Tab-separated table of C-alpha atoms in Angstrom:
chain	number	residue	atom	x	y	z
A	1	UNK	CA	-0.466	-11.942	9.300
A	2	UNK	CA	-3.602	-13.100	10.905
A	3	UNK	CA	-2.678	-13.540	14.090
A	4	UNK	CA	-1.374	-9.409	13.837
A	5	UNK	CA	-4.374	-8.951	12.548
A	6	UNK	CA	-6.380	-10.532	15.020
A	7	UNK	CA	-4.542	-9.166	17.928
A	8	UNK	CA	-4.332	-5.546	16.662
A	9	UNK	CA	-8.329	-5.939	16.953
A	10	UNK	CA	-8.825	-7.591	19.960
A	11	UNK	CA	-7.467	-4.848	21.785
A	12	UNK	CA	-10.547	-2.790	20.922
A	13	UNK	CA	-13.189	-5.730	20.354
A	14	UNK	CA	-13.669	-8.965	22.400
A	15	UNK	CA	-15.886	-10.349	19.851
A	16	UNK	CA	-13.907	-12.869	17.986
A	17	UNK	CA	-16.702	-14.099	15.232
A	18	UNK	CA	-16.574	-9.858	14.670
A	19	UNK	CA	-12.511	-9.957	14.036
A	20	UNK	CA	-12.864	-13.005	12.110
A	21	UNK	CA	-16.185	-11.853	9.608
A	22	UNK	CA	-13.970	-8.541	9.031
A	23	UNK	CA	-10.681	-10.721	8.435
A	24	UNK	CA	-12.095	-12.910	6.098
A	25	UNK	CA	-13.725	-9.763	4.190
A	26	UNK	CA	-10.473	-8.448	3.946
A	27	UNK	CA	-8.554	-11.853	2.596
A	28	UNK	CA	-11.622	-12.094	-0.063
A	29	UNK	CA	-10.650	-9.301	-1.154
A	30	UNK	CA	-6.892	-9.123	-1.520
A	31	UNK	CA	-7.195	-12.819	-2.928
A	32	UNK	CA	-8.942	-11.719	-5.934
A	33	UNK	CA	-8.409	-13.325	-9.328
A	34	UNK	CA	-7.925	-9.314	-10.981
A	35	UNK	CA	-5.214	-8.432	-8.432
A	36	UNK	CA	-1.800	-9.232	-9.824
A	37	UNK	CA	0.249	-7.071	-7.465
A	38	UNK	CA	-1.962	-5.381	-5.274
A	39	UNK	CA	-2.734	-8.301	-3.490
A	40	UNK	CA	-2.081	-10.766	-0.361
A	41	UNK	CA	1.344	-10.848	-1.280
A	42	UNK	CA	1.564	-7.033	-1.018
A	43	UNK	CA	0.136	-6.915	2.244
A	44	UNK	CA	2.855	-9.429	3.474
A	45	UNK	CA	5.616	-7.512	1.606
A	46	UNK	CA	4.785	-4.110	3.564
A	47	UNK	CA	4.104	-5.863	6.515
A	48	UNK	CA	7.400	-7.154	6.608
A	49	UNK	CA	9.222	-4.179	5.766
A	50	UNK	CA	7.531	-2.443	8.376
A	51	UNK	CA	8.672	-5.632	10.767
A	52	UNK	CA	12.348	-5.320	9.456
A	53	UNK	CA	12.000	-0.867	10.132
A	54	UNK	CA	14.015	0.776	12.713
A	55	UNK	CA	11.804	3.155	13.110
A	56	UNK	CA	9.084	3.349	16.169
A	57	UNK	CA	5.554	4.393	14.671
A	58	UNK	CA	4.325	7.224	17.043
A	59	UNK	CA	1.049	5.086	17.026
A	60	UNK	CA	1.791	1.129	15.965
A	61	UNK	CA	-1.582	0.006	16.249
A	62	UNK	CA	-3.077	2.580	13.745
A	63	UNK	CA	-0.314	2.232	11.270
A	64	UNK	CA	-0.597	-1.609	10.931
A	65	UNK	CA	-4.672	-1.053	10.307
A	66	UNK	CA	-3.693	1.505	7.382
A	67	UNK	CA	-2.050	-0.976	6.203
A	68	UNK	CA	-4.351	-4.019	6.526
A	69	UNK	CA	-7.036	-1.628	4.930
A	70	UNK	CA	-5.343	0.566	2.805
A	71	UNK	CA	-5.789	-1.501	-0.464
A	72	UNK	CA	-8.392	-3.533	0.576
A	73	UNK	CA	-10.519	-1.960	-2.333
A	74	UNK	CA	-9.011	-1.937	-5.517
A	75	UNK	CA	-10.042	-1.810	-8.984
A	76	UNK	CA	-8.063	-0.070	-11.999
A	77	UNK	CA	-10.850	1.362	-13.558
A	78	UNK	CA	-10.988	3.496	-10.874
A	79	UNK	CA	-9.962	6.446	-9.224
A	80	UNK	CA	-10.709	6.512	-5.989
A	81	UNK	CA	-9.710	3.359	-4.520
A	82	UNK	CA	-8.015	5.275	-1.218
A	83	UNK	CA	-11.232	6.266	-0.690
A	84	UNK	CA	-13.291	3.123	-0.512
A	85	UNK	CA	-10.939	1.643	1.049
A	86	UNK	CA	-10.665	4.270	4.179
A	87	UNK	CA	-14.427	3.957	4.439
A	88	UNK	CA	-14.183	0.176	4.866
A	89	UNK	CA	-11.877	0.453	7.856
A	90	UNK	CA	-14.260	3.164	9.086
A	91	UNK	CA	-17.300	0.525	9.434
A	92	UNK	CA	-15.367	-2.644	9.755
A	93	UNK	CA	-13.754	-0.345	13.399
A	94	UNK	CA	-17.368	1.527	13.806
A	95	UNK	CA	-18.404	-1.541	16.487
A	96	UNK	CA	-15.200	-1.475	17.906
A	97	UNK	CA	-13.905	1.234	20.722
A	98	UNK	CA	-10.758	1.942	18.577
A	99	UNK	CA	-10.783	5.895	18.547
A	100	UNK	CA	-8.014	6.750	15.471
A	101	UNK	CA	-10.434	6.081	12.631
A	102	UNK	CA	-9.843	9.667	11.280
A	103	UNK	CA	-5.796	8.967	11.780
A	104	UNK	CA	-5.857	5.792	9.690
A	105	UNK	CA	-8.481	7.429	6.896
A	106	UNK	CA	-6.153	10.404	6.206
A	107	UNK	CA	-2.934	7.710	6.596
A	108	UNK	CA	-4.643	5.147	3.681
A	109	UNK	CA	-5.744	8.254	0.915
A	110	UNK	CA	-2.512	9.695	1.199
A	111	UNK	CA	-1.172	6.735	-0.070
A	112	UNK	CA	-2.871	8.087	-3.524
A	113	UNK	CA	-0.420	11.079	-3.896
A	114	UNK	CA	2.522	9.588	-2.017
A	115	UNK	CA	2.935	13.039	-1.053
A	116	UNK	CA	5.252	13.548	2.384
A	117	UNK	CA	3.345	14.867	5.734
A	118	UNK	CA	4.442	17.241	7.730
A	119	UNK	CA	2.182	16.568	11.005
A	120	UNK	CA	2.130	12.241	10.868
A	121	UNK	CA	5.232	10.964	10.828
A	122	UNK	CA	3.527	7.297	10.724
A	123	UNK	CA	1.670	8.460	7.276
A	124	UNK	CA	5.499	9.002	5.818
A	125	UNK	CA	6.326	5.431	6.814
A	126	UNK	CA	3.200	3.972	5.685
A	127	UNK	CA	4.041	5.872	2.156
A	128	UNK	CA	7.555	4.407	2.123
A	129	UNK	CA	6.784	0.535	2.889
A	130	UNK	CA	4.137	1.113	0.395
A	131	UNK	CA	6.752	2.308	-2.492
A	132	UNK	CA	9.548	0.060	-0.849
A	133	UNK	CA	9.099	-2.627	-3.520
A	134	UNK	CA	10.621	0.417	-5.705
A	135	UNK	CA	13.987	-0.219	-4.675
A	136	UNK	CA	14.076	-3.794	-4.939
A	137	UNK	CA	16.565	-5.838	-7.141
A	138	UNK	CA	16.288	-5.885	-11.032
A	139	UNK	CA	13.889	-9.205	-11.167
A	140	UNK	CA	11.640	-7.960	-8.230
A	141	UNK	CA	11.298	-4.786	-9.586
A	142	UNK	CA	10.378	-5.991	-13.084
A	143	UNK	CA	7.928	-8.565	-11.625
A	144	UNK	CA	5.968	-5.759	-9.727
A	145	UNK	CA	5.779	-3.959	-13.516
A	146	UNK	CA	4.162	-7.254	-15.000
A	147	UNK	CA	2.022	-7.386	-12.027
A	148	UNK	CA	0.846	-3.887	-12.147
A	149	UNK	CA	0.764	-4.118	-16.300
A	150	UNK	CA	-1.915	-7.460	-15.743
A	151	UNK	CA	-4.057	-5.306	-13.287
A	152	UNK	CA	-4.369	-2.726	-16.177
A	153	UNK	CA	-4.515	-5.191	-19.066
A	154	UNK	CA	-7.755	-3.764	-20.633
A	155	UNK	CA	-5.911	-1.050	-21.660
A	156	UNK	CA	-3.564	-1.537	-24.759
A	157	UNK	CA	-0.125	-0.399	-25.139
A	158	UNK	CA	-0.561	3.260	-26.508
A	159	UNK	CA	-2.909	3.875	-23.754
A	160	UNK	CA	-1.017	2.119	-20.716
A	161	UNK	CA	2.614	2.857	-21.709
A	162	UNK	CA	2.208	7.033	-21.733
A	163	UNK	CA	-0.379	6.845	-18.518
A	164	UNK	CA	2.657	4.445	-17.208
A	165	UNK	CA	5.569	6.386	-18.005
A	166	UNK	CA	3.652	9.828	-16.866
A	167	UNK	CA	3.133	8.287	-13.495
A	168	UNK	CA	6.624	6.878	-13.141
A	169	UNK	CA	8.386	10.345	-14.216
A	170	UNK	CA	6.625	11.822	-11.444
A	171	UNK	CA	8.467	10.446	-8.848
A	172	UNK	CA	11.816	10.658	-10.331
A	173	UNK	CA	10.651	14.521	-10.326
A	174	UNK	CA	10.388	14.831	-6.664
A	175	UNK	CA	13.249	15.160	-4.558
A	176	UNK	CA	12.701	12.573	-2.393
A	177	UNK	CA	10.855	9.166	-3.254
A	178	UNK	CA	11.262	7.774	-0.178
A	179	UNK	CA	9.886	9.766	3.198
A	180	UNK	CA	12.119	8.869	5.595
A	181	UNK	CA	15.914	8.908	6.100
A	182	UNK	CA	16.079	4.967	6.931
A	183	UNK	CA	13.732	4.362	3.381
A	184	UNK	CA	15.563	6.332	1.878
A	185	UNK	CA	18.947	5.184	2.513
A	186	UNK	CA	17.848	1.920	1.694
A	187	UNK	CA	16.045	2.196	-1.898
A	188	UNK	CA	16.584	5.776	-2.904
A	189	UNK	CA	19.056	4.829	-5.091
A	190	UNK	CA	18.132	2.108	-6.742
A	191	UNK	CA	14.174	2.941	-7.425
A	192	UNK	CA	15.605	5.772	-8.945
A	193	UNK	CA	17.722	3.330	-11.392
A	194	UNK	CA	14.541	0.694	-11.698
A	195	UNK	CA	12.300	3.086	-12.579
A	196	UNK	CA	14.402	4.933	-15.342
A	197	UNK	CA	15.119	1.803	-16.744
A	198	UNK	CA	11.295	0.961	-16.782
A	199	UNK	CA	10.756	4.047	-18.497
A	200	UNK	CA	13.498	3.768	-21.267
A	201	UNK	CA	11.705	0.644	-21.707
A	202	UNK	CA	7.966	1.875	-22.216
């Protein structure tokens, strides 16, 4: 993970102290003691699905910064984490000559809505290895709930459980979870069977 990380940057920046005081800003802050599942770990999940993908980002470099950054602020009590964390990659690639900025920003918030693109392919895929853990087996799947449920553990059950359920139903609404054909040949299927059971459950 670093050394993508390090190389993705040093194609725009020769200053290595610069890469490293922006890697280590981002590892402080996926490492924190209030992330459960939105964490390091998560990073190297996604990463690695988008390793194990098929499919040929039309830009590669972009993608894997939207993904470095797009969680890199995170906090449950709030609501515009996407946000935040598109204006981090802004500055952190302000004193570098990286010119896709805007791509990555729009890429990271709409990770908030999971809602599918019809001009950036890439921002489907980024969408998909985000949700990927969706389709997991039975003890991933219910791993990433107590995760997520310890990120959100100021709220008590009758708060959490409707706010939980509400959010789940909404993508068994949709017609499509998963973006792209490859995605969603893989996990379709079973998110849709994970989540229902995580909802029968609430």
């Amino acid at each position: 993970m670093r050394d993508l990380f390090y190389s993705t940057f040093n194609n725009y920046t020769e200053h290595v102290d610069y890469i490293k005081s922006c890697y280590d800003v981002l590892l402080n802050q996926y490492n924190s003691t209030s992330r459960y599942y939105h964490n390091i770990d998560h990073l190297k999940f996604m990463l690695k699905e988008l390793a194990q993908s098929s499919i040929i980002p039309l830009n590669n470099e972009a993608l894997i910064l939207s993904v470095f950054y797009h969680d890199i602020i995170y906090k449950s009590t709030k609501k515009d984490n996407e946000y935040q964390s598109a204006l981090v990659l802004e500055k952190h690639l302000a004193k570098t000559g990286f010119k896709h900025v805007e791509l990555c920003k729009n890429q990271i918030n709409a990770t908030k809505n999971h809602a599918t693109s019809l001009i950036d392919p890439d921002t489907n895929l980024l969408i998909d290895i985000d949700l990927a853990i969706l389709g997991h087996k039975k003890n991933v799947y219910q791993l990433y709930t107590e995760n997520v449920r310890k990120e959100y553990s100021i709220y008590p059950k009758f708060i959490y459980n409707p706010a939980r359920k509400k959010a789940m139903q909404h993508f068994l609404e949709q017609d499509r979870i998963f973006k792209t054909d490859e995605f969603y040949n893989l996990y379709e299927s079973i998110a849709r069977d994970n989540i229902t059971r995580e909802i029968n459950n609430l």
